[in-house]
Every structure is written in C-alpha cells, then in structure tokens.
Amino acid sequence: MRRRHSSSGEVSFQITPMIDMTFLLLIFFMVSSTMITYRQDPNVKIPVASAGKVPGLVQGRVVLNVYEDGTIKDEAGKVIDPAGVEDLMRGAKSADPAVRLHVRADRVAAHRFVKGVIDASAKGGVVNVIFSTHVTDK
C-alpha cells in the first residue's frame, strides 16, 4: 500500500509562543532588577562631589545612613548603635566575604559619627567602604 503525502505548500510561523516568551523574560528582568536595588532615605542629604564615581554593583553592600545628629539607621530604617553595626557587619561578612559597607552620611554630620560607623565595621571584619555623594558635572 502506498502512502499519500499531503503537501500543504507553505509552512506557517507561530508568533504567539515567541510573544509569550518575550513577556515572560520581560517580567523576569523587571522582578530581578528591583531585587538588586537599594532604598535611599530622602532625609539624608548626602554631600556633593565633582570627582565622585558611581560604583557598578549594588549587590554585596550593607547600606547604613548616618544622620546629622549621629543616628545610624540600616536600609530598612531600623536604628542601630555602633555595637549593632559591628554585629551586623560580622554577620554580613560571614554570609558574603566580599561584602562592602556603603555609608550614606548627611553632609552636615560630624566626622566622628561617620568614623564611629567605619571603626565598628572594621571591628566586624568589613574594611571596604563606599561613600555616597551626588556627582556634579565639572
């Protein structure tokens, strides 16, 4: 018995699965990009610098805000003291050995407050520090 081969002529191209995959990828990247950003407290007025450089990676940072009165808050807004900074950095260092301290100090905060945060971080084992500044055009 002979089989009949039906030839329809044209091959159709299905674009619906491609559109579905495009939307899935778009949603994936939107969700993952919001997870690697950090919140900035608008109450901290960071200093302006003409020679500032924007670091590329947001991951692997512990963000601490230092206010004008010396108050230290973490990224979630929880008030911590220098001993708490040391414990926080020790825990972050054990979770990620390449962790960095990101200090967002108010422009009028006394240097002793910022130095206290850096010293506590060093006691916790984290010595790589990033300072936030607003970058201006030269």
mmCIF file with all atom_site columns, C-alpha atoms in Angstrom:
data_model
loop_
_atom_site.group_PDB
_atom_site.id
_atom_site.type_symbol
_atom_site.label_atom_id
_atom_site.label_alt_id
_atom_site.label_comp_id
_atom_site.label_asym_id
_atom_site.label_entity_id
_atom_site.label_seq_id
_atom_site.pdbx_PDB_ins_code
_atom_site.Cartn_x
_atom_site.Cartn_y
_atom_site.Cartn_z
_atom_site.occupancy
_atom_site.B_iso_or_equiv
_atom_site.pdbx_formal_charge
_atom_site.auth_seq_id
_atom_site.auth_comp_id
_atom_site.auth_asym_id
_atom_site.auth_atom_id
_atom_site.pdbx_PDB_model_num
ATOM 1   C CA . MET A 1 1   ? 0.000  0.000  0.000  1.00 0.00 ? 1   MET A CA 1
ATOM 2   C CA . ARG A 1 2   ? 1.262  3.390  -0.895 1.00 0.00 ? 2   ARG A CA 1
ATOM 3   C CA . ARG A 1 3   ? 1.048  6.304  1.465  1.00 0.00 ? 3   ARG A CA 1
ATOM 4   C CA . ARG A 1 4   ? -0.121 9.584  0.275  1.00 0.00 ? 4   ARG A CA 1
ATOM 5   C CA . HIS A 1 5   ? 1.912  12.604 1.264  1.00 0.00 ? 5   HIS A CA 1
ATOM 6   C CA . SER A 1 6   ? -0.135 15.666 1.627  1.00 0.00 ? 6   SER A CA 1
ATOM 7   C CA . SER A 1 7   ? 1.788  18.791 0.961  1.00 0.00 ? 7   SER A CA 1
ATOM 8   C CA . SER A 1 8   ? 0.095  21.936 2.033  1.00 0.00 ? 8   SER A CA 1
ATOM 9   C CA . GLY A 1 9   ? 2.661  24.106 0.382  1.00 0.00 ? 9   GLY A CA 1
ATOM 10  C CA . GLU A 1 10  ? 3.513  26.808 2.940  1.00 0.00 ? 10  GLU A CA 1
ATOM 11  C CA . VAL A 1 11  ? 4.902  26.383 6.411  1.00 0.00 ? 11  VAL A CA 1
ATOM 12  C CA . SER A 1 12  ? 3.181  28.625 8.922  1.00 0.00 ? 12  SER A CA 1
ATOM 13  C CA . PHE A 1 13  ? 5.143  30.530 11.531 1.00 0.00 ? 13  PHE A CA 1
ATOM 14  C CA . GLN A 1 14  ? 3.628  30.692 15.015 1.00 0.00 ? 14  GLN A CA 1
ATOM 15  C CA . ILE A 1 15  ? 4.424  34.040 16.628 1.00 0.00 ? 15  ILE A CA 1
ATOM 16  C CA . THR A 1 16  ? 2.273  33.598 19.739 1.00 0.00 ? 16  THR A CA 1
ATOM 17  C CA . PRO A 1 17  ? 4.803  31.433 21.646 1.00 0.00 ? 17  PRO A CA 1
ATOM 18  C CA . MET A 1 18  ? 7.545  33.932 20.841 1.00 0.00 ? 18  MET A CA 1
ATOM 19  C CA . ILE A 1 19  ? 5.462  36.807 22.226 1.00 0.00 ? 19  ILE A CA 1
ATOM 20  C CA . ASP A 1 20  ? 4.705  34.749 25.339 1.00 0.00 ? 20  ASP A CA 1
ATOM 21  C CA . MET A 1 21  ? 8.400  34.098 25.937 1.00 0.00 ? 21  MET A CA 1
ATOM 22  C CA . THR A 1 22  ? 9.235  37.772 25.392 1.00 0.00 ? 22  THR A CA 1
ATOM 23  C CA . PHE A 1 23  ? 6.740  38.821 28.053 1.00 0.00 ? 23  PHE A CA 1
ATOM 24  C CA . LEU A 1 24  ? 7.999  36.168 30.456 1.00 0.00 ? 24  LEU A CA 1
ATOM 25  C CA . LEU A 1 25  ? 11.578 37.389 30.026 1.00 0.00 ? 25  LEU A CA 1
ATOM 26  C CA . LEU A 1 26  ? 10.467 40.990 30.462 1.00 0.00 ? 26  LEU A CA 1
ATOM 27  C CA . ILE A 1 27  ? 8.685  40.150 33.714 1.00 0.00 ? 27  ILE A CA 1
ATOM 28  C CA . PHE A 1 28  ? 11.683 38.137 34.942 1.00 0.00 ? 28  PHE A CA 1
ATOM 29  C CA . PHE A 1 29  ? 14.125 41.002 34.386 1.00 0.00 ? 29  PHE A CA 1
ATOM 30  C CA . MET A 1 30  ? 11.769 43.554 35.916 1.00 0.00 ? 30  MET A CA 1
ATOM 31  C CA . VAL A 1 31  ? 11.414 41.473 39.071 1.00 0.00 ? 31  VAL A CA 1
ATOM 32  C CA . SER A 1 32  ? 15.108 40.650 39.355 1.00 0.00 ? 32  SER A CA 1
ATOM 33  C CA . SER A 1 33  ? 16.190 44.258 38.787 1.00 0.00 ? 33  SER A CA 1
ATOM 34  C CA . THR A 1 34  ? 14.018 45.515 41.640 1.00 0.00 ? 34  THR A CA 1
ATOM 35  C CA . MET A 1 35  ? 15.578 42.965 43.968 1.00 0.00 ? 35  MET A CA 1
ATOM 36  C CA . ILE A 1 36  ? 19.100 44.296 43.411 1.00 0.00 ? 36  ILE A CA 1
ATOM 37  C CA . THR A 1 37  ? 18.349 47.963 44.031 1.00 0.00 ? 37  THR A CA 1
ATOM 38  C CA . TYR A 1 38  ? 18.537 49.586 47.413 1.00 0.00 ? 38  TYR A CA 1
ATOM 39  C CA . ARG A 1 39  ? 16.310 52.124 49.074 1.00 0.00 ? 39  ARG A CA 1
ATOM 40  C CA . GLN A 1 40  ? 17.614 55.615 49.656 1.00 0.00 ? 40  GLN A CA 1
ATOM 41  C CA . ASP A 1 41  ? 16.395 57.648 52.609 1.00 0.00 ? 41  ASP A CA 1
ATOM 42  C CA . PRO A 1 42  ? 15.472 61.119 51.302 1.00 0.00 ? 42  PRO A CA 1
ATOM 43  C CA . ASN A 1 43  ? 16.091 62.613 54.768 1.00 0.00 ? 43  ASN A CA 1
ATOM 44  C CA . VAL A 1 44  ? 19.840 62.052 54.396 1.00 0.00 ? 44  VAL A CA 1
ATOM 45  C CA . LYS A 1 45  ? 21.272 64.928 52.389 1.00 0.00 ? 45  LYS A CA 1
ATOM 46  C CA . ILE A 1 46  ? 24.472 63.443 51.010 1.00 0.00 ? 46  ILE A CA 1
ATOM 47  C CA . PRO A 1 47  ? 27.376 65.717 50.038 1.00 0.00 ? 47  PRO A CA 1
ATOM 48  C CA . VAL A 1 48  ? 28.121 66.926 46.525 1.00 0.00 ? 48  VAL A CA 1
ATOM 49  C CA . ALA A 1 49  ? 31.409 65.979 44.858 1.00 0.00 ? 49  ALA A CA 1
ATOM 50  C CA . SER A 1 50  ? 32.805 66.779 41.445 1.00 0.00 ? 50  SER A CA 1
ATOM 51  C CA . ALA A 1 51  ? 35.121 63.754 41.396 1.00 0.00 ? 51  ALA A CA 1
ATOM 52  C CA . GLY A 1 52  ? 32.633 61.134 42.550 1.00 0.00 ? 52  GLY A CA 1
ATOM 53  C CA . LYS A 1 53  ? 32.353 57.791 40.801 1.00 0.00 ? 53  LYS A CA 1
ATOM 54  C CA . VAL A 1 54  ? 29.209 55.674 40.674 1.00 0.00 ? 54  VAL A CA 1
ATOM 55  C CA . PRO A 1 55  ? 30.027 52.072 41.647 1.00 0.00 ? 55  PRO A CA 1
ATOM 56  C CA . GLY A 1 56  ? 28.551 49.452 39.363 1.00 0.00 ? 56  GLY A CA 1
ATOM 57  C CA . LEU A 1 57  ? 27.391 46.642 41.601 1.00 0.00 ? 57  LEU A CA 1
ATOM 58  C CA . VAL A 1 58  ? 24.588 47.105 44.088 1.00 0.00 ? 58  VAL A CA 1
ATOM 59  C CA . GLN A 1 59  ? 24.881 43.564 45.399 1.00 0.00 ? 59  GLN A CA 1
ATOM 60  C CA . GLY A 1 60  ? 27.151 42.751 48.295 1.00 0.00 ? 60  GLY A CA 1
ATOM 61  C CA . ARG A 1 61  ? 26.595 46.008 50.178 1.00 0.00 ? 61  ARG A CA 1
ATOM 62  C CA . VAL A 1 62  ? 25.364 46.869 53.621 1.00 0.00 ? 62  VAL A CA 1
ATOM 63  C CA . VAL A 1 63  ? 23.860 50.353 53.408 1.00 0.00 ? 63  VAL A CA 1
ATOM 64  C CA . LEU A 1 64  ? 23.960 52.477 56.562 1.00 0.00 ? 64  LEU A CA 1
ATOM 65  C CA . ASN A 1 65  ? 22.573 56.003 56.837 1.00 0.00 ? 65  ASN A CA 1
ATOM 66  C CA . VAL A 1 66  ? 24.311 58.424 59.222 1.00 0.00 ? 66  VAL A CA 1
ATOM 67  C CA . TYR A 1 67  ? 22.120 61.382 60.132 1.00 0.00 ? 67  TYR A CA 1
ATOM 68  C CA . GLU A 1 68  ? 23.077 64.900 61.192 1.00 0.00 ? 68  GLU A CA 1
ATOM 69  C CA . ASP A 1 69  ? 22.524 64.100 64.883 1.00 0.00 ? 69  ASP A CA 1
ATOM 70  C CA . GLY A 1 70  ? 24.628 60.911 64.724 1.00 0.00 ? 70  GLY A CA 1
ATOM 71  C CA . THR A 1 71  ? 21.730 58.475 64.446 1.00 0.00 ? 71  THR A CA 1
ATOM 72  C CA . ILE A 1 72  ? 22.612 55.354 62.458 1.00 0.00 ? 72  ILE A CA 1
ATOM 73  C CA . LYS A 1 73  ? 19.918 53.520 60.526 1.00 0.00 ? 73  LYS A CA 1
ATOM 74  C CA . ASP A 1 74  ? 20.117 50.494 58.292 1.00 0.00 ? 74  ASP A CA 1
ATOM 75  C CA . GLU A 1 75  ? 18.466 50.254 54.890 1.00 0.00 ? 75  GLU A CA 1
ATOM 76  C CA . ALA A 1 76  ? 15.163 49.173 56.438 1.00 0.00 ? 76  ALA A CA 1
ATOM 77  C CA . GLY A 1 77  ? 15.117 52.258 58.692 1.00 0.00 ? 77  GLY A CA 1
ATOM 78  C CA . LYS A 1 78  ? 15.968 50.428 61.920 1.00 0.00 ? 78  LYS A CA 1
ATOM 79  C CA . VAL A 1 79  ? 18.051 52.492 64.361 1.00 0.00 ? 79  VAL A CA 1
ATOM 80  C CA . ILE A 1 80  ? 21.272 50.762 65.402 1.00 0.00 ? 80  ILE A CA 1
ATOM 81  C CA . ASP A 1 81  ? 24.197 51.705 67.624 1.00 0.00 ? 81  ASP A CA 1
ATOM 82  C CA . PRO A 1 82  ? 27.911 51.184 66.865 1.00 0.00 ? 82  PRO A CA 1
ATOM 83  C CA . ALA A 1 83  ? 27.881 47.811 68.660 1.00 0.00 ? 83  ALA A CA 1
ATOM 84  C CA . GLY A 1 84  ? 24.954 46.819 66.452 1.00 0.00 ? 84  GLY A CA 1
ATOM 85  C CA . VAL A 1 85  ? 26.922 47.924 63.396 1.00 0.00 ? 85  VAL A CA 1
ATOM 86  C CA . GLU A 1 86  ? 29.767 45.631 64.434 1.00 0.00 ? 86  GLU A CA 1
ATOM 87  C CA . ASP A 1 87  ? 27.396 42.671 64.843 1.00 0.00 ? 87  ASP A CA 1
ATOM 88  C CA . LEU A 1 88  ? 25.627 43.466 61.570 1.00 0.00 ? 88  LEU A CA 1
ATOM 89  C CA . MET A 1 89  ? 28.894 43.618 59.652 1.00 0.00 ? 89  MET A CA 1
ATOM 90  C CA . ARG A 1 90  ? 30.202 40.438 61.273 1.00 0.00 ? 90  ARG A CA 1
ATOM 91  C CA . GLY A 1 91  ? 27.059 38.605 60.139 1.00 0.00 ? 91  GLY A CA 1
ATOM 92  C CA . ALA A 1 92  ? 27.241 40.105 56.652 1.00 0.00 ? 92  ALA A CA 1
ATOM 93  C CA . LYS A 1 93  ? 30.921 39.140 56.372 1.00 0.00 ? 93  LYS A CA 1
ATOM 94  C CA . SER A 1 94  ? 30.159 35.528 57.292 1.00 0.00 ? 94  SER A CA 1
ATOM 95  C CA . ALA A 1 95  ? 27.396 35.414 54.663 1.00 0.00 ? 95  ALA A CA 1
ATOM 96  C CA . ASP A 1 96  ? 29.470 37.118 51.944 1.00 0.00 ? 96  ASP A CA 1
ATOM 97  C CA . PRO A 1 97  ? 33.252 37.541 52.389 1.00 0.00 ? 97  PRO A CA 1
ATOM 98  C CA . ALA A 1 98  ? 33.331 40.264 49.701 1.00 0.00 ? 98  ALA A CA 1
ATOM 99  C CA . VAL A 1 99  ? 30.696 42.443 51.395 1.00 0.00 ? 99  VAL A CA 1
ATOM 100 C CA . ARG A 1 100 ? 31.217 46.216 51.438 1.00 0.00 ? 100 ARG A CA 1
ATOM 101 C CA . LEU A 1 101 ? 29.954 48.954 53.736 1.00 0.00 ? 101 LEU A CA 1
ATOM 102 C CA . HIS A 1 102 ? 28.019 51.684 51.929 1.00 0.00 ? 102 HIS A CA 1
ATOM 103 C CA . VAL A 1 103 ? 27.890 54.829 54.086 1.00 0.00 ? 103 VAL A CA 1
ATOM 104 C CA . ARG A 1 104 ? 25.248 57.432 53.257 1.00 0.00 ? 104 ARG A CA 1
ATOM 105 C CA . ALA A 1 105 ? 26.265 60.221 55.630 1.00 0.00 ? 105 ALA A CA 1
ATOM 106 C CA . ASP A 1 106 ? 24.434 63.521 55.881 1.00 0.00 ? 106 ASP A CA 1
ATOM 107 C CA . ARG A 1 107 ? 26.525 66.387 54.546 1.00 0.00 ? 107 ARG A CA 1
ATOM 108 C CA . VAL A 1 108 ? 26.479 68.188 57.913 1.00 0.00 ? 108 VAL A CA 1
ATOM 109 C CA . ALA A 1 109 ? 27.023 65.096 60.093 1.00 0.00 ? 109 ALA A CA 1
ATOM 110 C CA . ALA A 1 110 ? 30.116 65.353 62.272 1.00 0.00 ? 110 ALA A CA 1
ATOM 111 C CA . HIS A 1 111 ? 33.080 63.295 61.133 1.00 0.00 ? 111 HIS A CA 1
ATOM 112 C CA . ARG A 1 112 ? 33.202 61.462 64.476 1.00 0.00 ? 112 ARG A CA 1
ATOM 113 C CA . PHE A 1 113 ? 29.821 59.840 63.722 1.00 0.00 ? 113 PHE A CA 1
ATOM 114 C CA . VAL A 1 114 ? 30.985 58.552 60.340 1.00 0.00 ? 114 VAL A CA 1
ATOM 115 C CA . LYS A 1 115 ? 34.302 57.429 61.812 1.00 0.00 ? 115 LYS A CA 1
ATOM 116 C CA . GLY A 1 116 ? 32.420 55.507 64.508 1.00 0.00 ? 116 GLY A CA 1
ATOM 117 C CA . VAL A 1 117 ? 30.492 53.590 61.840 1.00 0.00 ? 117 VAL A CA 1
ATOM 118 C CA . ILE A 1 118 ? 33.673 52.818 59.897 1.00 0.00 ? 118 ILE A CA 1
ATOM 119 C CA . ASP A 1 119 ? 35.510 51.686 63.054 1.00 0.00 ? 119 ASP A CA 1
ATOM 120 C CA . ALA A 1 120 ? 32.600 49.430 64.066 1.00 0.00 ? 120 ALA A CA 1
ATOM 121 C CA . SER A 1 121 ? 32.540 47.977 60.556 1.00 0.00 ? 121 SER A CA 1
ATOM 122 C CA . ALA A 1 122 ? 36.272 47.279 60.721 1.00 0.00 ? 122 ALA A CA 1
ATOM 123 C CA . LYS A 1 123 ? 35.820 45.519 64.075 1.00 0.00 ? 123 LYS A CA 1
ATOM 124 C CA . GLY A 1 124 ? 33.152 43.409 62.374 1.00 0.00 ? 124 GLY A CA 1
ATOM 125 C CA . GLY A 1 125 ? 35.638 42.436 59.665 1.00 0.00 ? 125 GLY A CA 1
ATOM 126 C CA . VAL A 1 126 ? 34.455 44.655 56.798 1.00 0.00 ? 126 VAL A CA 1
ATOM 127 C CA . VAL A 1 127 ? 37.052 47.216 55.722 1.00 0.00 ? 127 VAL A CA 1
ATOM 128 C CA . ASN A 1 128 ? 35.904 48.017 52.173 1.00 0.00 ? 128 ASN A CA 1
ATOM 129 C CA . VAL A 1 129 ? 33.860 51.245 52.403 1.00 0.00 ? 129 VAL A CA 1
ATOM 130 C CA . ILE A 1 130 ? 31.855 53.170 49.809 1.00 0.00 ? 130 ILE A CA 1
ATOM 131 C CA . PHE A 1 131 ? 30.751 56.764 50.478 1.00 0.00 ? 131 PHE A CA 1
ATOM 132 C CA . SER A 1 132 ? 27.679 58.196 48.771 1.00 0.00 ? 132 SER A CA 1
ATOM 133 C CA . THR A 1 133 ? 27.945 61.565 47.052 1.00 0.00 ? 133 THR A CA 1
ATOM 134 C CA . HIS A 1 134 ? 25.950 63.433 44.470 1.00 0.00 ? 134 HIS A CA 1
ATOM 135 C CA . VAL A 1 135 ? 28.096 63.639 41.357 1.00 0.00 ? 135 VAL A CA 1
ATOM 136 C CA . THR A 1 136 ? 28.075 67.009 39.616 1.00 0.00 ? 136 THR A CA 1
ATOM 137 C CA . ASP A 1 137 ? 29.359 67.998 36.214 1.00 0.00 ? 137 ASP A CA 1
ATOM 138 C CA . LYS A 1 138 ? 32.763 69.635 36.221 1.00 0.00 ? 138 LYS A CA 1
#
